[in-house]
Coordinates of C-alpha atoms and ligand atoms in Angstrom, one line a residue:
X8 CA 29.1 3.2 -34.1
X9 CA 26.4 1.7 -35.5
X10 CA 23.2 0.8 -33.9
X11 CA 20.6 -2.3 -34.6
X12 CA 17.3 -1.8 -33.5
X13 CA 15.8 -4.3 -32.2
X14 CA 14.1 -4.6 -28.8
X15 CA 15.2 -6.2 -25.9
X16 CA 12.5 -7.9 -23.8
X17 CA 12.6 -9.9 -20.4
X18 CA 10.6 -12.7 -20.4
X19 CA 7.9 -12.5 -17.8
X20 CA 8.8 -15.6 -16.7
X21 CA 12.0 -14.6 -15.1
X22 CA 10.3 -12.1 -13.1
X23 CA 9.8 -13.7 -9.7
X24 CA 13.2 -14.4 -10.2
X25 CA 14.1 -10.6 -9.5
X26 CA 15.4 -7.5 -11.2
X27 CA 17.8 -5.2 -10.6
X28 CA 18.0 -1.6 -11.8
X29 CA 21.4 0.1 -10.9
X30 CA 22.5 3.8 -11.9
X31 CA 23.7 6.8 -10.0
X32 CA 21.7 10.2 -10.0
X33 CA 20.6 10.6 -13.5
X34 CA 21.5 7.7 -15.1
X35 CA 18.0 7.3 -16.4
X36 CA 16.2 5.0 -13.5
X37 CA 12.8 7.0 -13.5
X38 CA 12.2 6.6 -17.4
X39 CA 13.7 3.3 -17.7
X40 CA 11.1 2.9 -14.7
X41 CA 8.2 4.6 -16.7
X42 CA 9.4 2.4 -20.0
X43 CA 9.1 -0.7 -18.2
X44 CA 4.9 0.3 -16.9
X45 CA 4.4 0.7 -20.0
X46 CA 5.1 -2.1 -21.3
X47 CA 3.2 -3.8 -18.5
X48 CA 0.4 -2.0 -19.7
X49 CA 1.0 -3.4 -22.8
X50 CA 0.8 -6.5 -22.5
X51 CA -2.2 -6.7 -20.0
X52 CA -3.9 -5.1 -22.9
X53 CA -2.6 -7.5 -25.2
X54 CA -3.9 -10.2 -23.0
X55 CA -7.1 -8.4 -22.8
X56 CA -7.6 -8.1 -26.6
X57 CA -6.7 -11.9 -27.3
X58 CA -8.8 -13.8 -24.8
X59 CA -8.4 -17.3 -25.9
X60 CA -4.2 -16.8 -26.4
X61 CA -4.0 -17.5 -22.7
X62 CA -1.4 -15.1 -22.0
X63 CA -0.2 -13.9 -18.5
X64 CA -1.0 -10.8 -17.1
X65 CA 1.3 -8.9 -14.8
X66 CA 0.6 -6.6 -11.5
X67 CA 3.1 -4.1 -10.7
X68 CA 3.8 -1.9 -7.4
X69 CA 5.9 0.6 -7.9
X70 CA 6.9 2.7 -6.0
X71 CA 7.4 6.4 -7.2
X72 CA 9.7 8.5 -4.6
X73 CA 9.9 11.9 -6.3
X74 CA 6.4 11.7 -8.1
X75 CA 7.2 11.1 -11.5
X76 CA 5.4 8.5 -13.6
X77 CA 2.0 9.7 -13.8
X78 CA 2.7 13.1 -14.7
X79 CA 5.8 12.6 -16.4
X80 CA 9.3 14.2 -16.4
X81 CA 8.8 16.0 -19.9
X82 CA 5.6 16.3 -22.1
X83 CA 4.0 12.5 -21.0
X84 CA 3.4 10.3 -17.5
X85 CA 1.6 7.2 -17.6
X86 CA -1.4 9.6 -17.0
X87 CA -1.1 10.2 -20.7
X88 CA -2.3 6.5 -21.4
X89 CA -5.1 6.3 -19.2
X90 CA -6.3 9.5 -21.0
X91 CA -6.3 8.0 -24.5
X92 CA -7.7 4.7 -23.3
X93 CA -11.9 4.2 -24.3
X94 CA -13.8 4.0 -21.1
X95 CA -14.0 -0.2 -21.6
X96 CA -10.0 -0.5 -22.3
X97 CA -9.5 1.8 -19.2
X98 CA -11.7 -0.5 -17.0
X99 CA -10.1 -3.7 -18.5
X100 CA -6.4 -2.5 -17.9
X101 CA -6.6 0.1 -15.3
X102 CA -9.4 -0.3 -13.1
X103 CA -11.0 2.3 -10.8
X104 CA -7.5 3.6 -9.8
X105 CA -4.1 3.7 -10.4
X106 CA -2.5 5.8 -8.5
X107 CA -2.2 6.0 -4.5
X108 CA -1.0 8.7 -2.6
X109 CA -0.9 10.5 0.7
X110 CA -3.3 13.2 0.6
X111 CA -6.1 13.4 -2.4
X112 CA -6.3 16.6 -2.0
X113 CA -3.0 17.6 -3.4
X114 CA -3.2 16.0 -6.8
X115 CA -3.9 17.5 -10.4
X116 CA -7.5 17.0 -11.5
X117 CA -7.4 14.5 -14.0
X118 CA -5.2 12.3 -12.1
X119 CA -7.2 12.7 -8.9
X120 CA -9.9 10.2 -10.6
X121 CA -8.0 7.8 -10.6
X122 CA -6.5 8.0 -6.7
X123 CA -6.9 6.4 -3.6
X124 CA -5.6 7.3 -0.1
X125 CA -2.9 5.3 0.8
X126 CA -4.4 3.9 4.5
X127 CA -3.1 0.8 6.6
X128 CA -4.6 -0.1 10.0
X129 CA -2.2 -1.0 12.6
X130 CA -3.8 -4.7 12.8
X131 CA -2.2 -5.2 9.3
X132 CA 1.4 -5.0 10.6
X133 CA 3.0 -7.9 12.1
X134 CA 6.3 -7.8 14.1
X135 CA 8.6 -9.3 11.4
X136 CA 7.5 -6.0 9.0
X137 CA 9.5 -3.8 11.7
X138 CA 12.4 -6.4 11.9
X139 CA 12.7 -6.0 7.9
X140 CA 13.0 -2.6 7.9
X141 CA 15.4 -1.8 11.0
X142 CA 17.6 -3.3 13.1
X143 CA 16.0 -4.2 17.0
X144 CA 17.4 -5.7 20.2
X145 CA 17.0 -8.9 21.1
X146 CA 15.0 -7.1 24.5
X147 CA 13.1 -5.3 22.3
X148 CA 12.0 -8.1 19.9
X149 CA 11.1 -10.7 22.6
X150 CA 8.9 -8.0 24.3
X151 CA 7.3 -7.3 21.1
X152 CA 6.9 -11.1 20.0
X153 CA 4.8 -11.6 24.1
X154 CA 2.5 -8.3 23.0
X155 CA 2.0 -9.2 19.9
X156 CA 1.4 -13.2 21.9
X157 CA -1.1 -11.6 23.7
X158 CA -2.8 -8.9 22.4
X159 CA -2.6 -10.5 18.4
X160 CA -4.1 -7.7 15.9
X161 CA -3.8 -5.6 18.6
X162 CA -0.5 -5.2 19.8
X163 CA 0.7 -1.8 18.4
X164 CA -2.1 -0.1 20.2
X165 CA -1.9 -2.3 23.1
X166 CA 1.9 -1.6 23.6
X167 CA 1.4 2.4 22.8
X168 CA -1.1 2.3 25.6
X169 CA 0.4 0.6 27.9
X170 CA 1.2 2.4 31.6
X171 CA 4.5 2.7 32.3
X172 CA 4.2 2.4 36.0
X173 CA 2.6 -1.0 35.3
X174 CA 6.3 -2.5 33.5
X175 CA 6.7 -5.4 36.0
X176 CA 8.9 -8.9 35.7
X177 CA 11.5 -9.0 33.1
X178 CA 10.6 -6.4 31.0
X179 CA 12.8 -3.3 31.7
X180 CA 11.2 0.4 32.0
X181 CA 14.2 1.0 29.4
X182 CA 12.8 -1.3 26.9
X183 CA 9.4 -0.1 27.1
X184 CA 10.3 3.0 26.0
X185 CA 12.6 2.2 23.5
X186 CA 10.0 0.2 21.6
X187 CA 7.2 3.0 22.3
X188 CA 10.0 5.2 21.1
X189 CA 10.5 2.8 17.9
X190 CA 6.8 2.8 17.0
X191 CA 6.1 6.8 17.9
X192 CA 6.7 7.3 14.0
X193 CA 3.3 5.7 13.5
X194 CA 1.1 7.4 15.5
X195 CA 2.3 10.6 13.8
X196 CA 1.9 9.2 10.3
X197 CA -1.3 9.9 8.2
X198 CA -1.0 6.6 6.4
X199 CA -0.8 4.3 9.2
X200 CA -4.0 4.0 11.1
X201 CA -5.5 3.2 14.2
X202 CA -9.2 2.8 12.8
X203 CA -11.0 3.4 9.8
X204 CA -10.6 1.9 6.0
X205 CA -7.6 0.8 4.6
X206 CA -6.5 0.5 1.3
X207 CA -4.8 -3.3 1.8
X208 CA -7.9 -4.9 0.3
X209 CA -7.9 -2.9 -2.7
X210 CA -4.3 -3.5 -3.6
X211 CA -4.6 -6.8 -3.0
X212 CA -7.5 -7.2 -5.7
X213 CA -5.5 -4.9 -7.8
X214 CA -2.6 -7.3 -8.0
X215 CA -4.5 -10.5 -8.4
X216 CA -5.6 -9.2 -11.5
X217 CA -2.9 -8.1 -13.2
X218 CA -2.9 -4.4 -12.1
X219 CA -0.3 -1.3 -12.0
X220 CA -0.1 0.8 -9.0
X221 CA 1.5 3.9 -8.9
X222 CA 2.7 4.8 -5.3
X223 CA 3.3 8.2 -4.8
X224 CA 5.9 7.9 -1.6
X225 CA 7.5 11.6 -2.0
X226 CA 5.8 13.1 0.9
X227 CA 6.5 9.9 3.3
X228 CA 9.3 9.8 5.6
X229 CA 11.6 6.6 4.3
X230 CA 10.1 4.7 7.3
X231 CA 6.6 5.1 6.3
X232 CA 7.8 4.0 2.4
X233 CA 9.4 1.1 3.5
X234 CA 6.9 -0.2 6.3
X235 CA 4.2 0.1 3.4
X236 CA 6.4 -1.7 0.8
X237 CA 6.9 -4.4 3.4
X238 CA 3.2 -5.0 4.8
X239 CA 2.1 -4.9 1.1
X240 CA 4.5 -7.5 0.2
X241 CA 4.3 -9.9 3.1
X242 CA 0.6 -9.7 2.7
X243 CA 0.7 -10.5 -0.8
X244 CA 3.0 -13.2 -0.3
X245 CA 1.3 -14.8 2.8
X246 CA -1.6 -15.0 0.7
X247 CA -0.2 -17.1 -2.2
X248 CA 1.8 -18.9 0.4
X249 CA -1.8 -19.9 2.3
X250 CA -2.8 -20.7 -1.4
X251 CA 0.3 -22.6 -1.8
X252 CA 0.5 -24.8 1.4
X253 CA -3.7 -25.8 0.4
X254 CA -5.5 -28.6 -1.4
X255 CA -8.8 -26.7 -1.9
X256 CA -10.1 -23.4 -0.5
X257 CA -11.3 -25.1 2.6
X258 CA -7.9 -25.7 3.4
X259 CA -7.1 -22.3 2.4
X260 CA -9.1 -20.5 5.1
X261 CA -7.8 -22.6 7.6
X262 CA -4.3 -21.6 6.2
X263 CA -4.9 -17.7 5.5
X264 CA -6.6 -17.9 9.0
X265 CA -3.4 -18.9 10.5
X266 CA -0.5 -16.9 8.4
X267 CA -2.3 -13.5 8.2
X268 CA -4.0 -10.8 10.7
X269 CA -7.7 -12.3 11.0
X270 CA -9.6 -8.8 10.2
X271 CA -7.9 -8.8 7.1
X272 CA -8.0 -12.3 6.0
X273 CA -11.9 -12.1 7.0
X274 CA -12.1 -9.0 4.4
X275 CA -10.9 -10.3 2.0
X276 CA -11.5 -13.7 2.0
X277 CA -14.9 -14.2 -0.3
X278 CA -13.1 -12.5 -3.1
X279 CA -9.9 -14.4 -2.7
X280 CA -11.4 -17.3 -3.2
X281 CA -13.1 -16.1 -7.0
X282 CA -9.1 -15.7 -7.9
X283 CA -8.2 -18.9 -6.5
X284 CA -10.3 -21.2 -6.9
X285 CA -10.4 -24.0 -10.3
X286 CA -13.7 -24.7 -10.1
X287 CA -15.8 -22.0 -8.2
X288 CA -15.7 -21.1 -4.5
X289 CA -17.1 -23.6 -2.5
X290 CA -15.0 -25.4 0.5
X291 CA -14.4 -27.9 -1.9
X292 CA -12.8 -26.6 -5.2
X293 CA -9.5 -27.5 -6.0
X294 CA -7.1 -24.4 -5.6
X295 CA -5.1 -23.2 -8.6
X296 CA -1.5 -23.2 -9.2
X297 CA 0.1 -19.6 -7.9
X298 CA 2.1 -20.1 -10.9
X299 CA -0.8 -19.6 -12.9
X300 CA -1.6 -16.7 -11.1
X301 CA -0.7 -12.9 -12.2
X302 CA 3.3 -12.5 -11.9
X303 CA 3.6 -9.9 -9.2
X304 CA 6.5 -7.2 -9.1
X305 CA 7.3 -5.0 -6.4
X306 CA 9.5 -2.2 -6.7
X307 CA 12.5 -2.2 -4.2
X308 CA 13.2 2.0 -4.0
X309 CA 16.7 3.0 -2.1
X310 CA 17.1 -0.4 -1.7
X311 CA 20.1 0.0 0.6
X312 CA 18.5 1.0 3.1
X313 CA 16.1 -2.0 3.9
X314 CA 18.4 -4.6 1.7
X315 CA 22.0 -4.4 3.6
X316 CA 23.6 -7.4 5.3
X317 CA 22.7 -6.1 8.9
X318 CA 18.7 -6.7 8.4
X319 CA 19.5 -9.6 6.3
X320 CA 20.6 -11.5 9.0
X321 CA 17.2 -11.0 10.9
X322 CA 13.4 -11.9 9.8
X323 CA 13.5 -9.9 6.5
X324 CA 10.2 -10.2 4.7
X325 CA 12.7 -9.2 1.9
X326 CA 14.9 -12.3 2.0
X327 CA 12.5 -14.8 2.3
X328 CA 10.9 -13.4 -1.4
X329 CA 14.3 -13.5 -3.1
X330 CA 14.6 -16.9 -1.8
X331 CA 11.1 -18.5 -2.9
X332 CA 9.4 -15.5 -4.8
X333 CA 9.3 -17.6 -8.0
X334 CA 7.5 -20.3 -5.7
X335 CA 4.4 -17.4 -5.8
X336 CA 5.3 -15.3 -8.8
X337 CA 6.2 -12.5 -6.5
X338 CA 9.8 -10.7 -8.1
X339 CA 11.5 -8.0 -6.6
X340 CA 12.1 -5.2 -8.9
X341 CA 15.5 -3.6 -6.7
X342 CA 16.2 0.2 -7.6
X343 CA 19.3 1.1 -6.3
X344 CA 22.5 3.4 -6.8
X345 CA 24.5 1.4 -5.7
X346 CA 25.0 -2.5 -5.3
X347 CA 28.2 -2.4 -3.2
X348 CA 25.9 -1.9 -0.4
X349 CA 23.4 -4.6 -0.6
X350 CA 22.8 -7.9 0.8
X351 CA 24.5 -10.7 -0.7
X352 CA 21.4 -12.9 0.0
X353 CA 19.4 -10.4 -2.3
X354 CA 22.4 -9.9 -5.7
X355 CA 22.6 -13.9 -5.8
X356 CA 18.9 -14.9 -6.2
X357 CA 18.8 -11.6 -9.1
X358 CA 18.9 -13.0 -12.8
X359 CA 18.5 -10.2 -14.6
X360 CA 19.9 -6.8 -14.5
X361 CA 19.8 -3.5 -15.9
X362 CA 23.4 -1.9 -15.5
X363 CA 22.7 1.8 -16.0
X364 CA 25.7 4.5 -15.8
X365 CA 27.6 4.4 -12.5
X366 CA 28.7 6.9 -10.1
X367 CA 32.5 5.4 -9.2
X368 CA 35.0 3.0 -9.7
X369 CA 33.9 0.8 -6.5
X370 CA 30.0 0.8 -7.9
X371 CA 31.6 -0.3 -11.4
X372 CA 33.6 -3.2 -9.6
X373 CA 30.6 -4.6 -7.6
X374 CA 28.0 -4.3 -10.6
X375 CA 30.7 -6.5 -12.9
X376 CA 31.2 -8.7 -10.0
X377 CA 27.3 -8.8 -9.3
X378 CA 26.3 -9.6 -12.9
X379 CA 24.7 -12.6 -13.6
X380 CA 26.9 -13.4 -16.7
X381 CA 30.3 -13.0 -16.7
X382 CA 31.2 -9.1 -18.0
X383 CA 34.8 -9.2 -16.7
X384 CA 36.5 -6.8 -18.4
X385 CA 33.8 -4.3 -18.8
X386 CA 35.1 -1.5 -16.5
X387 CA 35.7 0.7 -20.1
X388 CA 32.4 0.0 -21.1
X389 CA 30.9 1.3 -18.0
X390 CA 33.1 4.3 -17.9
X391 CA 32.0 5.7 -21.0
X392 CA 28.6 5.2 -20.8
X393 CA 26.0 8.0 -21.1
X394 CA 22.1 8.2 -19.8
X395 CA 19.8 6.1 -20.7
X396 CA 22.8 4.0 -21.9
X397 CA 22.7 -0.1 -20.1
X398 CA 24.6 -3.0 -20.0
X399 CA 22.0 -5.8 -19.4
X400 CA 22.9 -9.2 -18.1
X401 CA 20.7 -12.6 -17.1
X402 CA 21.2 -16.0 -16.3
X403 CA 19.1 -16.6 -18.9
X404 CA 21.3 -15.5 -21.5
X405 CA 24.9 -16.2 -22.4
X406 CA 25.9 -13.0 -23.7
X407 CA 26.0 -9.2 -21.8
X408 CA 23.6 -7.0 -23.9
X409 CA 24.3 -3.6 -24.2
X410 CA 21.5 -1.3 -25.0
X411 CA 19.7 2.1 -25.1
X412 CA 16.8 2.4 -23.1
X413 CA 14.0 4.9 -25.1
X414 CA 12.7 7.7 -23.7
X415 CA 9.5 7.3 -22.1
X416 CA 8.1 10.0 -24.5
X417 CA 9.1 8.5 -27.6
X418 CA 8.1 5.1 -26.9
X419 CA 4.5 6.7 -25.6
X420 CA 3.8 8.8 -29.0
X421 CA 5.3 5.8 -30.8
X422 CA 2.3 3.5 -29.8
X423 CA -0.2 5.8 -28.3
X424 CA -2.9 4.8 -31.3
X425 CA -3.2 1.0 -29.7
X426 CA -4.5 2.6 -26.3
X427 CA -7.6 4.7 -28.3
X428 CA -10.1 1.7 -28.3
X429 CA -10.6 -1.5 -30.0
X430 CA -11.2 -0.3 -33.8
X431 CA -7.7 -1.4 -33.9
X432 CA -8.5 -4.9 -32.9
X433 CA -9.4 -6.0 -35.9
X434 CA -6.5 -5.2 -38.0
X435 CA -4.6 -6.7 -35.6
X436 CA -6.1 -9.7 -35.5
X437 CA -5.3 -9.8 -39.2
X438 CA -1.5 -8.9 -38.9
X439 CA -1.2 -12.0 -37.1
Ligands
ATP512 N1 17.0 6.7 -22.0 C1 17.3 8.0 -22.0 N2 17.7 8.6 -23.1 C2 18.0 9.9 -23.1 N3 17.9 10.7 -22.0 C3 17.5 10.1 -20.9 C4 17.2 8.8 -20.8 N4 16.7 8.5 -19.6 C5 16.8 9.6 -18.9 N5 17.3 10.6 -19.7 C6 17.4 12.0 -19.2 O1 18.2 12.1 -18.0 C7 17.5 12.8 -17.0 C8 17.5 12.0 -15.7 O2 16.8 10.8 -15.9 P1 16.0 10.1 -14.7 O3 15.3 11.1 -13.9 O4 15.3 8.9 -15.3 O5 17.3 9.6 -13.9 P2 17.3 8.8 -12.4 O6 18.3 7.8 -12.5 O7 16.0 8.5 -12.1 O8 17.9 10.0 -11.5 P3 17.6 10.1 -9.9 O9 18.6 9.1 -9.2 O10 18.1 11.5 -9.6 O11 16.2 9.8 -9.6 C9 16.1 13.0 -17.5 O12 15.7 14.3 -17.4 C10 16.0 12.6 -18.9 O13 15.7 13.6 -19.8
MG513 MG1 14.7 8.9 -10.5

C-alpha cells in the first residue's frame, strides 16, 4: 500500500487535555516516547530562535523505567542532541541538567554533566500522595490525617518515631503498625529523605520554563517511581492552582502558604514570583494567566497500577489533573499496555491517543471502545499492525489517523544540523 508522508502533529494546546500511549511489549512505546522529546526540544528551540513569534514553550517529565532515552536504544538517545547543541543553545533549551537519577555515580561520563540526584525530603509529601498511589483504611487514613493535623511538615518522621507503648485513646496498636509498616519503604529508600537538599526546587524551575526532564526510575522500586511522580505533580499543580485562585502575588503567598508544605513554598517562593508575575514581583503585580504559562506534561509509566478504579475512588492527585489539568496546563501523558485496566475517570477526560500494536483481543476491544472518535470496526486494523505502526484518534479531529511513528534515529540524523548553533538562524529566518 501506498504511503503519504506527511507529519502528524498534536497541537500543544490539547495537551493538558491528556494523552494516551497504548501498546504491548514492543510495540514501539520507548521510541515513540524518545520521538515525541524530541520534538519538544524542537519546538522550545524554535521558540528560542524567534523571540518576538510569541510561541509556547513546553516542560516535560518523563519518566524513563528501563533507562532508555538519553542513551538510546540503537546508535542515538536524546544525549546525542545535547552533544551537538553550541554551549548558548544547550543553556537556552536544556539548562544545567536534564537528566535525574538515583545514584550519579553510576552514569556514563558525558551524560553525568548533565545529572542531578533525584532527592525529596519527607516534608514535601502530603497524605493524599500515599492515598494516590495505594489503597488505605479508613483507620489508617484518619490516623494519618490527626499526625499530619498535628505535627504538619512533620508527620512522616513524627509517626516513624513514635513509641508504641505510648498508642493511647482510639488509635489501635494494630493501626500504628500498619501505617509504620506502610511508610517503612521510605526510610529504606535513597531518594526519599529525612534531611538534606532536595531536588523539588529545581524541577519545579525546570518546568516553569519550558524544560525536559529525563527520570531515570529503573533502579526504584515501583513505589518509589510512583510516590515521586505524584509529589512532583501535586506540587506542580498546587502551585499554579495558588496562582490560579490569586489576584496578585500578594494573594499568592497567602495562597501557596496555605495549599503547599511551608519549607518548600518558602524556597521557592522569590523565584516563583519572577514566573508569575505581569509586571515584576512586588505584593502588588497582577498574576499572569497559568494558561499563558509553559504547558506541562507528565509522563504516567505502568499506569495501571496507580490509575485503576480502586484508587480512583479515593484522593487521587491523579484524578483531580485529568479533571482540571487544562485549568493549569498540566496534561497527563498515560503509558500503558493496557487500557482495560484503567480508571474510567482517567480514558474519558483523554482526547488524544496513540493506539500502538496490542497484545489481545480484550486490549483491542477496550482501546476501540476508549477512542476518542468513533473507530468501530477497526479490530482488523489492529490485528495486523506491526511496531512502530499507530492508529491515532482525538476529539479534535473527525477522522482516526493511522500512522508510522519514525524511528527515533532517523528522525535525529534527519534534523541533527538545526541543533549545531545559530549559523542556521539566518537562513531560516529567510525561508520564512
Ligand atoms: N517506529 C518504529 N519503527 C520500526 N521499529 C520500531 C519502531 N519503534 C520501535 N521499533 C523497534 O521495536 C523494538 C521495541 O521498541 P520499544 O522499545 O520502543 O517498545 P516498547 O513498547 O517500549 O516495549 P516495552 O513495553 O518492552 O518497553 C525496538 O528495538 C525498535 O527497534
Ligand atoms: Mg519501553
Amino acid at each position: 500500500e501506498d504511503t503519504l508522508n506527511v507529519p502528524v502533529k498534536i497541537p500543544i494546546m490539547y495537551l493538558p487535555m491528556h494523552v494516551g500511549i497504548f501498546g504491548s511489549t514492543g510495540s514501539g512505546k520507548s521510541n515513540l516516547m524518545m520521538v515525541l522529546i524530541k520534538s519538544i526540544i524542537d519546538t522550545n528551540l524554535d521558540a528560542i530562535r524567534k523571540p518576538n513569534a510569541d510561541k509556547p514553550r513546553l516542560s516535560a517529565f518523563c519518566i524513563d523505567p528501563h533507562d532508555e532515552f538519553a542513551k538510546g536504544v540503537d546508535k542515538y538517545g536524546i544525549q546525542s542532541i545535547v552533544n551537538d547543541m553550541s554551549s548558548t543553545t544547550r543553556s537556552d533549551v536544556i539548562g544545567d541538567f536534564y537528566y535525574l537519577t538515583t545514584h550519579k555515580s553510576a552514569t556514563t561520563r558525558d551524560i553525568r554533566a548533565y545529572t542531578r540526584e533525584i532527592r525529596i525530603l519527607y516534608s514535601e509529601i502530603q497524605p493524599r500522595d500515599l492515598y494516590s498511589i495505594r489503597e488505605y483504611t479508613s483507620e489508617m487514613s484518619s490516623f494519618i490525617d490527626a499526625q499530619y493535623h498535628a505535627a504538619g511538615e512533620n508527620w512522616i518522621e513524627s509517626i516513624l518515631s513514635m513509641d508504641e507503648d505510648a498508642v493511647s485513646g482510639s488509635v489501635t496498636l494494630g493501626t500504628l503498625r500498619a501505617v509504620k509498616r506502610r511508610l517503612s519503604f521510605l526510610e529504606r529508600s535513597p531518594i526519599f529523605i529525612d534531611s538534606g537538599t532536595s531536588i523539588l526546587d529545581e524541577i519545579f524551575y525546570a518546568m516553569e520554563t519550558g524544560r525536559i526532564l529525563v527520570v531515570n526510575t529503573s533502579l526504584m522500586s515501583d513505589t518509589e517511581q510512583f510516590l515521586l511522580t505524584t509529589v512532583v505533580t501535586r506540587t506542580l499543580s498546587d502551585m499554579r492552582r495558588a496562582l490560579k485562585s490569586s489576584g496578585n502575588l500578594g494573594d499568592f503567598d497567602t495562597q501557596g502558604q496555605k495549599r503547599l508544605p511551608h519549607s518548600f513554598f518558602n524556597r521557592v517562593k522569590q523565584k516563583a514570583r519572577t514566573f508569575y508575575g505581569k509586571d515584576g514581583v512586588a505584593d502588588s503585580s497582577e498574576v499572569r494567566d497559568p494558561r499563558k504559562l509553559p504547558v506541562i506534561q507528565v509522563t504516567v509509566e505502568e499506569a495501571p497500577s496507580i490509575l485503576n478504579p480502586v484508587l480512583m475512588r479515593g484522593q487521587s492527585v491523579f484524578k483531580d489533573i485529568s479533571r482540571q489539568g487544562r485549568k493549569f496546563n498540566i496534561g497527563l501523558l498515560v503509558v500503558s499496555q493496557q487500557v482495560s485496566v484503567l480508571d474510567n475517570v482517567i480514558l474519558s477526560q483523554m482526547n488524544t491517543e496513540i493506539n500502538l500494536r496490542l497484545g489481545n483481543e480484550r486490549e483491542i476491544k477496550a482501546c476501540i471502545e476508549n477512542a476518542s472518535v468513533n473507530i468501530t470496526g477497526f479490530e482488523n486494523e489492529f490485528r495486523v499492525m506491526s511496531r512502530g505502526e499507530a492508529i491515532v484518534t482525538a476529539s479534535y479531529r473527525e477522522l482516526p489517523l493511522p500512522a508510522r511513528i519514525p524511528l527515533f534515529d532517523t528522525v535525529y540524523e534527519k534534523d541533527r544540523h538545526r541543533y549545531k548553533d545559530n549559523k542556521t538562524k539566518k537562513e531560516e529566518e529567510h525561508i520564512l
